[in-house]
XYZ file of C-alpha atoms in Angstrom:
360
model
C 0.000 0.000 0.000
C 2.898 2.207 0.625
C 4.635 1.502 -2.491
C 1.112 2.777 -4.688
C 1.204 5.629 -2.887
C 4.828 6.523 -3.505
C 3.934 5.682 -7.030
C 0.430 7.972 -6.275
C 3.077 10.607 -5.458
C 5.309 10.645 -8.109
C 2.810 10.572 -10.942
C 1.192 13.520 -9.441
C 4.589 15.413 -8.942
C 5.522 14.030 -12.856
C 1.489 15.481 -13.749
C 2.589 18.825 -11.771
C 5.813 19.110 -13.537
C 3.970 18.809 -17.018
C 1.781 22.063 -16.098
C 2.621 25.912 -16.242
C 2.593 26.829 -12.756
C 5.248 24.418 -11.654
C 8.120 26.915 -12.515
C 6.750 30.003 -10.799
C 5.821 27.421 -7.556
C 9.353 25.907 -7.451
C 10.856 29.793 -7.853
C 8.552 30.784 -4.841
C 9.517 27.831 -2.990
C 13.007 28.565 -3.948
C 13.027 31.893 -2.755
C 11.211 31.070 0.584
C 13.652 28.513 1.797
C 16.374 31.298 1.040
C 15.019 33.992 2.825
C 14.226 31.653 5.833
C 17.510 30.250 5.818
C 19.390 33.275 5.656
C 17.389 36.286 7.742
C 13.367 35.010 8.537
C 12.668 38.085 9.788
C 12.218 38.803 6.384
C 8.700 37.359 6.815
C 7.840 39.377 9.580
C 4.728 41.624 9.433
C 4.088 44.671 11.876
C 1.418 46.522 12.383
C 2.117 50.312 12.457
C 0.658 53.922 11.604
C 1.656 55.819 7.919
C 2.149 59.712 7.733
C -1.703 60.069 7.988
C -1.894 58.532 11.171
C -3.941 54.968 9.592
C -3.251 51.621 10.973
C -1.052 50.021 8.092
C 0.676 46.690 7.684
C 4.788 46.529 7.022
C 7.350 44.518 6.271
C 9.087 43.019 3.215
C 5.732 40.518 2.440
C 3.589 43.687 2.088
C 6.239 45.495 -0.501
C 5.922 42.666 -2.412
C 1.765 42.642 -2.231
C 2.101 46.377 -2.906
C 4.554 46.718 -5.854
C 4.296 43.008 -7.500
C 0.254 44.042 -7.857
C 1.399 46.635 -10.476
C 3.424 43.454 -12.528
C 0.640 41.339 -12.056
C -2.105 43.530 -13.462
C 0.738 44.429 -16.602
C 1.419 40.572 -16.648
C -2.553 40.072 -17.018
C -2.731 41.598 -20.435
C 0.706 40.454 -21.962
C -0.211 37.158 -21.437
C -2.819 37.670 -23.821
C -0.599 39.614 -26.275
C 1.892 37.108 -26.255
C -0.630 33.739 -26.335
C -2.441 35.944 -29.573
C 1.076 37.375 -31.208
C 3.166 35.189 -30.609
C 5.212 38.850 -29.101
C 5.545 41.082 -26.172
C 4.739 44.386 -25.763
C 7.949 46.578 -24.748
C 6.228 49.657 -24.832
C 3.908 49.186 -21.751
C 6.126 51.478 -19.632
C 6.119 54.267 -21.683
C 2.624 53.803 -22.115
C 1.852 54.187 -18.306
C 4.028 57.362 -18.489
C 1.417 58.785 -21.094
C -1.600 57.053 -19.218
C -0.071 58.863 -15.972
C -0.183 62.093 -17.586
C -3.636 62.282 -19.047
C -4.573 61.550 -15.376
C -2.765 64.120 -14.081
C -4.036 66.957 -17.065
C -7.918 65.878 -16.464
C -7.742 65.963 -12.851
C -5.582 69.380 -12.370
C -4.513 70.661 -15.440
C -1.663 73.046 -16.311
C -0.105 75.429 -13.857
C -2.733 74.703 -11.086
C -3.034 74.957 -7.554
C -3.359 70.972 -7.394
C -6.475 71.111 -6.280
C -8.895 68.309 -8.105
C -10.594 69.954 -11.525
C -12.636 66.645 -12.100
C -13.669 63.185 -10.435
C -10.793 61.041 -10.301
C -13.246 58.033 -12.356
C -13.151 60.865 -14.954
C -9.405 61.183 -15.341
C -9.117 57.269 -14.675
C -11.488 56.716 -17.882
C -9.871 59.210 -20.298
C -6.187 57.283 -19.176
C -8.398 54.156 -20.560
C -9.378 55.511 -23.263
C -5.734 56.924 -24.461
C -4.048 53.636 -23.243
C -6.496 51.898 -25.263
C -5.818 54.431 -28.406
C -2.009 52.999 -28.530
C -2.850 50.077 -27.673
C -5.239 49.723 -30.933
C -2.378 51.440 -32.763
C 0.268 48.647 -31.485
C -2.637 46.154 -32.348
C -2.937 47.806 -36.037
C 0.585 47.390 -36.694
C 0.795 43.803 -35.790
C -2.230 42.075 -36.576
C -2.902 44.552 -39.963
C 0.812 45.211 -41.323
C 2.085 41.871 -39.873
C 5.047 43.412 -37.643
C 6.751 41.510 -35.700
C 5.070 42.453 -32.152
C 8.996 44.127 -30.411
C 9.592 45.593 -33.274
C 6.053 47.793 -33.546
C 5.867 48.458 -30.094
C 9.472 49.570 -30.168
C 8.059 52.817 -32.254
C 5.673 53.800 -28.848
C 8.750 52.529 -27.053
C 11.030 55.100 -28.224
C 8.303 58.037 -28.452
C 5.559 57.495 -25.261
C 7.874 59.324 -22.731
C 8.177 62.234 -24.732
C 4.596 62.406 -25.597
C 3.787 62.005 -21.510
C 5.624 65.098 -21.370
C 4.447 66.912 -24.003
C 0.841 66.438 -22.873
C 1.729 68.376 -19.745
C 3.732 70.668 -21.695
C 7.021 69.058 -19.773
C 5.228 70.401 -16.235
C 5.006 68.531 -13.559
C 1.167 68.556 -12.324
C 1.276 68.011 -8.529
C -2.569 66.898 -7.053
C -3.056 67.742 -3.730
C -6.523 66.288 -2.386
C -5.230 63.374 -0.296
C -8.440 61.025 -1.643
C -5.997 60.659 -4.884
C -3.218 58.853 -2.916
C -5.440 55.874 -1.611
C -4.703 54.194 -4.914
C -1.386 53.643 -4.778
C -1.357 53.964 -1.069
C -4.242 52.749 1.994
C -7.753 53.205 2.373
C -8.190 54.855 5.879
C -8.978 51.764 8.098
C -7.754 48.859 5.675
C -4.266 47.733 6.872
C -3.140 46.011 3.190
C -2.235 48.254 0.100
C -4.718 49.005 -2.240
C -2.615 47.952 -5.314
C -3.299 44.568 -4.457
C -6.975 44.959 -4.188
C -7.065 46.282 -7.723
C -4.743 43.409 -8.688
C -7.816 41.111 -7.260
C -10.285 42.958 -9.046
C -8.576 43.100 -12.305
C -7.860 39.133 -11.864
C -11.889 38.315 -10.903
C -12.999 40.361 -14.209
C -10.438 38.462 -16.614
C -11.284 35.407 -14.860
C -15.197 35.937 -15.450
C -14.027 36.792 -19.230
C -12.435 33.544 -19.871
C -15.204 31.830 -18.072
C -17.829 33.060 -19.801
C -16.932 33.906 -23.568
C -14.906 31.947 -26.030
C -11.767 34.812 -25.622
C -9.647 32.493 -23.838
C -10.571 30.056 -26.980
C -10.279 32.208 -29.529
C -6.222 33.445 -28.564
C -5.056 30.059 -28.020
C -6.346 28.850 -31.729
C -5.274 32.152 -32.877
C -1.218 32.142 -31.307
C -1.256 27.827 -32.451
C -2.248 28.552 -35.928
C -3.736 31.646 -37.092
C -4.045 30.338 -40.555
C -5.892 27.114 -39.072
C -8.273 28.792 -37.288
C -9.375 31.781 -39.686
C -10.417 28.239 -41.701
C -12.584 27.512 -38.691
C -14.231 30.647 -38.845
C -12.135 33.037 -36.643
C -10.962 36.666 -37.292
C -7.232 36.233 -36.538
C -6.731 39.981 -37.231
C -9.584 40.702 -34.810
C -8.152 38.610 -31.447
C -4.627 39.968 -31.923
C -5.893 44.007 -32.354
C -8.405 43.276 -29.029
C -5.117 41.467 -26.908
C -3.299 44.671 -27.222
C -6.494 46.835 -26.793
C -7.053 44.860 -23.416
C -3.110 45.616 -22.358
C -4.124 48.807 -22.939
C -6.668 49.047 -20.119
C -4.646 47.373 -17.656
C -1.963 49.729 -18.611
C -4.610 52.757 -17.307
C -4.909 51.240 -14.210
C -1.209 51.025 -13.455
C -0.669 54.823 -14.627
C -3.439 54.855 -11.981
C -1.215 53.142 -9.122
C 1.544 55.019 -10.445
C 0.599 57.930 -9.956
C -1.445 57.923 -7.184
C 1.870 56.870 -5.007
C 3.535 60.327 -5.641
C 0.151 62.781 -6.278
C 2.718 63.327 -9.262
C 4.571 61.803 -12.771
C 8.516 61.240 -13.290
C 8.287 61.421 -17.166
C 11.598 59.824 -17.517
C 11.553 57.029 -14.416
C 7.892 56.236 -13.817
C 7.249 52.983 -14.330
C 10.758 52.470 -16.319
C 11.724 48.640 -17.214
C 8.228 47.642 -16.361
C 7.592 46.134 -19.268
C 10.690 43.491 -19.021
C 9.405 42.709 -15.488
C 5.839 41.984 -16.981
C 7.811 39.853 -19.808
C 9.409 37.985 -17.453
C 6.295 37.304 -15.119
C 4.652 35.938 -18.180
C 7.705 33.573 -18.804
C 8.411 32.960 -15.625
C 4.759 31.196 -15.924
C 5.849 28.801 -18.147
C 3.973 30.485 -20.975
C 4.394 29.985 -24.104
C 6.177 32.708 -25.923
C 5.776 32.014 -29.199
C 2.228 32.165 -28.715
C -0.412 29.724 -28.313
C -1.546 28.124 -24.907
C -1.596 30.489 -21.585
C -2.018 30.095 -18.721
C -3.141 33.999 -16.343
C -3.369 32.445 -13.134
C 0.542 31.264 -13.731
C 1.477 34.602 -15.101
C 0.210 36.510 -11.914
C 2.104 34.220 -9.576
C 4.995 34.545 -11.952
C 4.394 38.518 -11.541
C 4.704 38.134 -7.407
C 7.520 36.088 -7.416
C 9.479 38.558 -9.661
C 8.624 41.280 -6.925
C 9.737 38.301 -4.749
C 12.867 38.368 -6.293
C 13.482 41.925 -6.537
C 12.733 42.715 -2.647
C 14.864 39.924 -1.501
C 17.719 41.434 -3.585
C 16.868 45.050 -2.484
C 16.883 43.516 1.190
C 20.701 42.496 0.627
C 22.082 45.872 -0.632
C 21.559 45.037 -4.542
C 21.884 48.010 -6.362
C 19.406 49.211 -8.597
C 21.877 49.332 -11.733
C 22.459 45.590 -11.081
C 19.056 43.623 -10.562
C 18.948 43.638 -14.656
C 22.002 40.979 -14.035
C 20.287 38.917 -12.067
C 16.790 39.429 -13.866
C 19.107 38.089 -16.801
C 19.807 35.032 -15.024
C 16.382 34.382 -14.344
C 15.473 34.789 -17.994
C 18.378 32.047 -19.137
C 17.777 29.935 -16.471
C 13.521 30.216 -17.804
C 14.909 29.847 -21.854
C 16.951 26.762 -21.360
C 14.111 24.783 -19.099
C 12.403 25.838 -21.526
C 13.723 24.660 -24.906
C 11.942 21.770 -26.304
C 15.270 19.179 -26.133
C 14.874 19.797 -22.234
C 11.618 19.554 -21.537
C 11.493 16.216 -23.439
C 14.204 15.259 -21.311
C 12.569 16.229 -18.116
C 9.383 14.933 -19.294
C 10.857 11.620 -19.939
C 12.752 11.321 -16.516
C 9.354 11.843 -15.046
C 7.500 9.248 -16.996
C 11.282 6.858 -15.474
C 11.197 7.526 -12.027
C 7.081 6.712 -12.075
C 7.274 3.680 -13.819
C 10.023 2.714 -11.449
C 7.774 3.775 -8.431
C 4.742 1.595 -9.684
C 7.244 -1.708 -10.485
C 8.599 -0.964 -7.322
């Protein structure tokens, strides 16, 4: 009885292995044991008061809720773009700078006192709308003139800071009414950051998406074979142009975040790199980059355990200018497991070591 359910064991470890979220799960795992080996106070939560005087929770756990929320609503979207394209997006940070700054021009406009012009759900809409706008443009370039997805995003890439400036006429809009920093900061009364509530939300509504409509469907036929399935009645051109239009919206609510944390916008630093941290997240996932199968739920994790990553090396004195080292690291370690000639190999030590258990 013992020996089935060692055998029990190992096929469901082998069955694990086989699925998307085992990566990000052993990279958690990894990173856990680390941290609890070499300081575990890195784990430790306290319960203290911010600037405003409101109960808030601290400690290395919550920096990673707070800031890996951002990544995981980013990673939300390029999952899509990349199961649908068969590409990543490498404009998103840019994008967030120009998001950030139509936020900032509804709500206070130029050369005001900071005080709030219009609802913040008004400036939060038009930064959907205008995320949206270049994220349809992105979307034209790839799914209408065929561009290779980096290389047409690379144009918004290169411009979208500029532009975030220009829309502010290179001021820097400062808003003072305090409601504005709950989004990137705490809701009077609720201990946890609200970045990761709007990570939740934004993860329920894509869920109910997939659940409910063909969409999920639709950009896995599309990123296997978009010839195959415009033969089965699909609009190829359609799914890829709505993947980046959906990036676009979770783009607003980052520029959102953003710049809710400072009541301001750093044309040239906000939300810089971004993008490769949402690339990663969605690799990191075990997704598929040349398109095709996907896997959200894996991609989010991915997105925390990236945070994960980065806080742990923050903890230890890292300097900024080197976490794109390790980052790289990461990203070698991700393309070699993942290279076909390896995962066969893996795949058939697994199938080994279970028939092995059962003869055993």
């Amino acid at each position: 009885m013992t020996d089935r359910r060692k055998a029990d064991a190992s096929g469901a470890f082998a069955d694990l292995f086989r699925k998307q979220i085992f990566i990000p799960i052993a990279a958690l795992l990894l990173l856990t044991v680390f941290n609890l080996a070499v300081d575990p106070s890195f784990f430790k939560v306290t319960l203290g008061t911010n600037s405003a005087g409101n109960p808030v929770l601290t400690g290395y756990l919550m920096t990673i809720l707070d800031y890996g929320s951002e990544v995981a609503i980013l990673a939300i979207g390029m999952t899509l773009v990349t199961a649908a394209s068969g590409g990543q997006d490498i404009s998103v940070g840019a994008a967030v700078a120009i998001a950030g700054s139509v936020i900032l021009r509804v709500l206070v406009g130029l050369g005001g006192d900071g005080a709030l012009r219009a609802p913040i759900i008004v400036g939060f809409l038009a930064a959907c709308l205008v995320a949206m706008f270049f994220g349809a443009f992105n979307g034209v370039l790839v799914a209408i003139f065929k561009i290779q997805p980096m290389v047409a995003t690379l144009i918004l890439y290169t411009a979208g800071r500029s532009i975030a400036a220009w829309i502010n006429n290179n001021e820097l809009p400062i808003v003072t009414d305090k409601t504005f920093t709950y989004f990137g900061g705490f809701i009077p009364g609720i201990p946890v950051p609200t970045p990761f509530f709007l990570a939740v939300v934004c993860v329920i509504i894509t869920m109910l998406v997939l659940k409910f409509t063909n969409l999920g469907l639709y950009t896995q036929a599309v990123g296997i074979n978009a010839s195959s399935s415009r033969l089965n009645g699909l609009n190829p051109t359609f799914i890829k142009w709505l993947s980046f239009v959906i990036l676009g919206l979770c783009v607003a609510v980052v520029a959102l975040i953003k710049t809710s944390r400072l009541s301001t916008i750093n044309y040239s630093v906000i939300a810089k790199d971004i993008e490769m941290d949402a690339i990663l997240a969605v690799a990191l996932g075990g997704n598929v980059l040349s398109g095709g199968r996907f896997n959200i739920m894996a991609s989010i994790l991915g997105a925390y355990v990236i945070q994960f990553l980065t806080t742990t090396l923050y903890k230890f004195n890292v300097s900024s200018d080197a976490l794109p080292a390790y980052k790289a690291v990461v990203v070698i370690v991700l393309v070699v497991i993942s290279a076909p000639a390896v995962k066969e190999k893996l795949s058939g030590l697994g199938k080994r070591l279970t028939k092995q258990r059962g003869v055993a």
